[in-house]
Amino acid sequence: MDYKVILEAIKGKNVELRHDVDLSLISAYNMAKIENEMGVKSIYYIRFDCDYYNPLSVGSVKMLIDIDKMGHDIGLHVDSSQVKGYWDVIQYVREYEKQGILNTFNFTFHINTDITKSLTQQSWDGWTNKSLVDKYISDSRGEFDKTKLDWIKDNDNFTLLIHPEWWMHNGTKEEVIAKAIKEILP
């Protein structure tokens, strides 16, 4: 399915379009350009501790600046394995807000755990946890089919979570992951 079909389906609706950038910042950048061409704004949640991309490299910073210039928000995607409680989250977000790349005080957890789920309704020193606790639909694990597209067409006032790597490459899940990883190799 072409990503533009999804964007057409949400046109004119109250949809929070968000992207958890788990594997490929290049895929996120390409997705942001498509959204910009179609007049769609979204939020990109970036991982600073990702094994697959470095958001502080010169090329990555240039892409993130461009994503910001397109009018998209850039938030923080917090690694749940680093979180044992409230103060870990505070320390995590403070550390990465210093980098100056983020243009919003929104964050999400990468892979929810019992601990992170227990932390969803707390105050975060000016930050907002955008955990998916309300009505939402997701393409997690690369799973998106006509049933999900029909749900999007039939609903309004929801969050749509899209992972860029699943939409900017073709193939099986394994091939998509391999292609996304290959983007970052020299």
mmCIF file of C-alpha atoms in Angstrom:
data_model
loop_
_atom_site.group_PDB
_atom_site.id
_atom_site.type_symbol
_atom_site.label_atom_id
_atom_site.label_comp_id
_atom_site.label_asym_id
_atom_site.label_seq_id
_atom_site.Cartn_x
_atom_site.Cartn_y
_atom_site.Cartn_z
ATOM 1 C CA MET A 1 0.000 0.000 0.000
ATOM 2 C CA ASP A 2 1.253 3.481 -0.886
ATOM 3 C CA TYR A 3 1.696 5.860 2.062
ATOM 4 C CA LYS A 4 -0.132 8.589 0.129
ATOM 5 C CA VAL A 5 -3.318 6.479 0.389
ATOM 6 C CA ILE A 6 -3.073 6.759 4.190
ATOM 7 C CA LEU A 7 -2.560 10.523 3.975
ATOM 8 C CA GLU A 8 -5.594 10.882 1.727
ATOM 9 C CA ALA A 9 -7.667 8.823 4.181
ATOM 10 C CA ILE A 10 -6.897 11.193 7.072
ATOM 11 C CA LYS A 11 -7.349 14.398 5.081
ATOM 12 C CA GLY A 12 -9.807 16.737 6.796
ATOM 13 C CA LYS A 13 -9.914 14.645 9.969
ATOM 14 C CA ASN A 14 -8.707 15.407 13.473
ATOM 15 C CA VAL A 15 -5.842 12.935 13.493
ATOM 16 C CA GLU A 16 -2.603 13.149 15.439
ATOM 17 C CA LEU A 17 -0.124 11.656 12.998
ATOM 18 C CA ARG A 18 3.023 10.502 14.743
ATOM 19 C CA HIS A 19 6.096 8.544 13.768
ATOM 20 C CA ASP A 20 8.346 6.503 16.019
ATOM 21 C CA VAL A 21 11.694 6.555 14.216
ATOM 22 C CA ASP A 22 13.072 3.210 15.361
ATOM 23 C CA LEU A 23 15.399 2.220 12.524
ATOM 24 C CA SER A 24 15.892 4.821 9.832
ATOM 25 C CA LEU A 25 16.148 8.579 9.997
ATOM 26 C CA ILE A 26 16.533 8.624 6.204
ATOM 27 C CA SER A 27 13.138 6.912 5.876
ATOM 28 C CA ALA A 28 11.665 9.495 8.266
ATOM 29 C CA TYR A 29 13.146 12.330 6.213
ATOM 30 C CA ASN A 30 11.715 10.928 2.986
ATOM 31 C CA MET A 31 8.329 10.482 4.667
ATOM 32 C CA ALA A 32 8.408 14.074 5.939
ATOM 33 C CA LYS A 33 8.968 15.290 2.361
ATOM 34 C CA ILE A 34 5.906 13.353 1.133
ATOM 35 C CA GLU A 35 3.796 14.776 3.964
ATOM 36 C CA ASN A 36 5.055 18.267 3.214
ATOM 37 C CA GLU A 37 4.090 17.904 -0.465
ATOM 38 C CA MET A 38 0.590 16.835 0.614
ATOM 39 C CA GLY A 39 0.209 19.582 3.251
ATOM 40 C CA VAL A 40 0.261 17.189 6.208
ATOM 41 C CA LYS A 41 2.029 17.956 9.491
ATOM 42 C CA SER A 42 3.136 15.261 11.922
ATOM 43 C CA ILE A 43 5.464 14.592 14.828
ATOM 44 C CA TYR A 44 8.641 12.548 14.552
ATOM 45 C CA TYR A 45 9.878 10.854 17.738
ATOM 46 C CA ILE A 46 13.654 10.454 17.533
ATOM 47 C CA ARG A 47 15.823 8.015 19.482
ATOM 48 C CA PHE A 48 19.154 9.364 20.720
ATOM 49 C CA ASP A 49 20.345 5.937 21.848
ATOM 50 C CA CYS A 50 19.516 4.060 18.685
ATOM 51 C CA ASP A 51 21.858 1.407 17.334
ATOM 52 C CA TYR A 52 20.791 2.170 13.754
ATOM 53 C CA TYR A 53 21.249 5.922 13.381
ATOM 54 C CA ASN A 54 23.008 8.782 15.133
ATOM 55 C CA PRO A 55 20.763 11.866 15.354
ATOM 56 C CA LEU A 56 23.816 13.987 16.215
ATOM 57 C CA SER A 57 25.821 13.227 13.063
ATOM 58 C CA VAL A 58 26.158 16.102 10.595
ATOM 59 C CA GLY A 59 23.892 14.454 7.996
ATOM 60 C CA SER A 60 21.247 13.560 10.573
ATOM 61 C CA VAL A 61 21.186 17.060 12.028
ATOM 62 C CA LYS A 62 20.692 18.471 8.507
ATOM 63 C CA MET A 63 17.746 16.123 7.948
ATOM 64 C CA LEU A 64 16.205 17.032 11.306
ATOM 65 C CA ILE A 65 16.589 20.750 10.563
ATOM 66 C CA ASP A 66 14.816 20.188 7.229
ATOM 67 C CA ILE A 67 12.039 18.207 8.923
ATOM 68 C CA ASP A 68 11.607 21.106 11.351
ATOM 69 C CA LYS A 69 11.573 23.656 8.488
ATOM 70 C CA MET A 70 8.788 21.637 6.830
ATOM 71 C CA GLY A 71 6.693 22.361 9.924
ATOM 72 C CA HIS A 72 6.838 18.943 11.537
ATOM 73 C CA ASP A 73 7.445 18.499 15.256
ATOM 74 C CA ILE A 74 10.436 16.571 16.560
ATOM 75 C CA GLY A 75 10.024 14.835 19.902
ATOM 76 C CA LEU A 76 11.966 12.349 21.975
ATOM 77 C CA HIS A 77 11.527 8.568 21.761
ATOM 78 C CA VAL A 78 12.638 7.285 25.184
ATOM 79 C CA ASP A 79 14.287 3.868 25.439
ATOM 80 C CA SER A 80 12.187 1.986 28.011
ATOM 81 C CA SER A 81 15.144 -0.170 29.012
ATOM 82 C CA GLN A 82 16.682 2.989 30.513
ATOM 83 C CA VAL A 83 13.635 3.668 32.707
ATOM 84 C CA LYS A 84 13.253 2.205 36.184
ATOM 85 C CA GLY A 85 11.077 5.029 37.529
ATOM 86 C CA TYR A 86 10.018 8.663 37.406
ATOM 87 C CA TRP A 87 13.472 10.195 37.986
ATOM 88 C CA ASP A 88 15.018 8.121 35.206
ATOM 89 C CA VAL A 89 12.568 9.707 32.768
ATOM 90 C CA ILE A 90 13.347 13.208 34.046
ATOM 91 C CA GLN A 91 17.088 12.593 33.721
ATOM 92 C CA TYR A 92 16.647 11.080 30.245
ATOM 93 C CA VAL A 93 14.600 13.950 28.800
ATOM 94 C CA ARG A 94 16.808 16.630 30.375
ATOM 95 C CA GLU A 95 19.921 15.023 28.926
ATOM 96 C CA TYR A 96 18.617 14.980 25.378
ATOM 97 C CA GLU A 97 16.788 18.299 25.386
ATOM 98 C CA LYS A 98 20.253 19.876 25.791
ATOM 99 C CA GLN A 99 21.117 18.720 22.264
ATOM 100 C CA GLY A 100 18.884 21.425 20.789
ATOM 101 C CA ILE A 101 17.369 19.167 18.131
ATOM 102 C CA LEU A 102 13.923 18.721 19.645
ATOM 103 C CA ASN A 103 11.332 21.396 18.843
ATOM 104 C CA THR A 104 8.579 20.124 21.135
ATOM 105 C CA PHE A 105 8.396 18.883 24.709
ATOM 106 C CA ASN A 106 6.634 15.660 23.727
ATOM 107 C CA PHE A 107 8.055 12.214 24.271
ATOM 108 C CA THR A 108 7.004 8.600 23.824
ATOM 109 C CA PHE A 109 8.370 5.360 25.170
ATOM 110 C CA HIS A 110 10.036 2.915 22.805
ATOM 111 C CA ILE A 111 8.365 -0.377 23.768
ATOM 112 C CA ASN A 112 6.032 0.052 26.709
ATOM 113 C CA THR A 113 6.726 -1.949 29.842
ATOM 114 C CA ASP A 114 4.789 -2.316 33.087
ATOM 115 C CA ILE A 115 6.995 0.450 34.505
ATOM 116 C CA THR A 116 6.410 2.897 31.646
ATOM 117 C CA LYS A 117 2.683 2.143 31.619
ATOM 118 C CA SER A 118 2.539 3.058 35.300
ATOM 119 C CA LEU A 119 4.153 6.420 34.490
ATOM 120 C CA THR A 120 1.701 7.626 31.833
ATOM 121 C CA GLN A 121 -0.311 10.096 33.942
ATOM 122 C CA GLN A 122 2.516 11.924 35.709
ATOM 123 C CA SER A 123 3.887 15.457 35.336
ATOM 124 C CA TRP A 124 7.227 15.487 33.574
ATOM 125 C CA ASP A 125 8.844 18.831 34.341
ATOM 126 C CA GLY A 126 7.196 20.519 31.348
ATOM 127 C CA TRP A 127 7.278 17.467 29.102
ATOM 128 C CA THR A 128 4.204 15.601 27.851
ATOM 129 C CA ASN A 129 4.173 11.821 27.616
ATOM 130 C CA LYS A 130 2.311 11.006 24.413
ATOM 131 C CA SER A 131 1.864 7.311 25.172
ATOM 132 C CA LEU A 132 -0.858 5.679 23.159
ATOM 133 C CA VAL A 133 -3.556 5.441 25.801
ATOM 134 C CA ASP A 134 -6.478 6.879 23.833
ATOM 135 C CA LYS A 135 -8.051 5.793 20.551
ATOM 136 C CA TYR A 136 -5.268 4.934 18.120
ATOM 137 C CA ILE A 137 -4.184 2.662 15.314
ATOM 138 C CA SER A 138 -0.655 1.563 14.514
ATOM 139 C CA ASP A 139 1.443 -0.212 11.935
ATOM 140 C CA SER A 140 3.644 -1.792 14.610
ATOM 141 C CA ARG A 141 5.662 -4.775 13.421
ATOM 142 C CA GLY A 142 4.954 -3.723 9.829
ATOM 143 C CA GLU A 143 1.359 -4.875 10.050
ATOM 144 C CA PHE A 144 -1.065 -2.721 8.092
ATOM 145 C CA ASP A 145 -3.802 -3.986 5.834
ATOM 146 C CA LYS A 146 -7.121 -2.988 4.248
ATOM 147 C CA THR A 147 -8.944 -3.566 7.556
ATOM 148 C CA LYS A 148 -6.822 -0.889 9.230
ATOM 149 C CA LEU A 149 -7.257 1.438 6.262
ATOM 150 C CA ASP A 150 -11.039 0.995 6.482
ATOM 151 C CA TRP A 151 -10.900 1.754 10.221
ATOM 152 C CA ILE A 152 -9.033 4.998 9.457
ATOM 153 C CA LYS A 153 -11.601 5.962 6.829
ATOM 154 C CA ASP A 154 -14.496 5.281 9.244
ATOM 155 C CA ASN A 155 -13.089 7.077 12.322
ATOM 156 C CA ASP A 156 -12.058 10.540 13.445
ATOM 157 C CA ASN A 157 -10.313 11.982 16.511
ATOM 158 C CA PHE A 158 -7.555 9.402 16.901
ATOM 159 C CA THR A 159 -3.796 8.972 16.873
ATOM 160 C CA LEU A 160 -2.185 7.267 13.905
ATOM 161 C CA LEU A 161 1.230 5.772 14.645
ATOM 162 C CA ILE A 162 3.295 5.112 11.542
ATOM 163 C CA HIS A 163 6.876 3.804 11.545
ATOM 164 C CA PRO A 164 8.674 5.309 8.514
ATOM 165 C CA GLU A 165 10.756 2.238 7.725
ATOM 166 C CA TRP A 166 7.667 0.121 6.957
ATOM 167 C CA TRP A 167 6.472 2.585 4.291
ATOM 168 C CA MET A 168 9.629 3.773 2.572
ATOM 169 C CA HIS A 169 10.810 0.275 1.594
ATOM 170 C CA ASN A 170 9.164 -2.723 -0.077
ATOM 171 C CA GLY A 171 9.480 -6.382 0.790
ATOM 172 C CA THR A 172 9.056 -8.758 3.685
ATOM 173 C CA LYS A 173 9.578 -7.522 7.241
ATOM 174 C CA GLU A 174 13.104 -8.926 7.198
ATOM 175 C CA GLU A 175 13.890 -7.272 3.834
ATOM 176 C CA VAL A 176 12.504 -3.913 5.011
ATOM 177 C CA ILE A 177 14.647 -3.998 8.140
ATOM 178 C CA ALA A 178 17.707 -5.002 6.121
ATOM 179 C CA LYS A 179 17.122 -2.156 3.629
ATOM 180 C CA ALA A 180 16.624 0.396 6.409
ATOM 181 C CA ILE A 181 19.817 -0.733 8.108
ATOM 182 C CA LYS A 182 21.719 -0.723 4.801
ATOM 183 C CA GLU A 183 20.883 2.991 4.406
ATOM 184 C CA ILE A 184 23.152 3.802 7.313
ATOM 185 C CA LEU A 185 26.092 1.636 6.353
ATOM 186 C CA PRO A 186 29.034 3.276 4.558
#
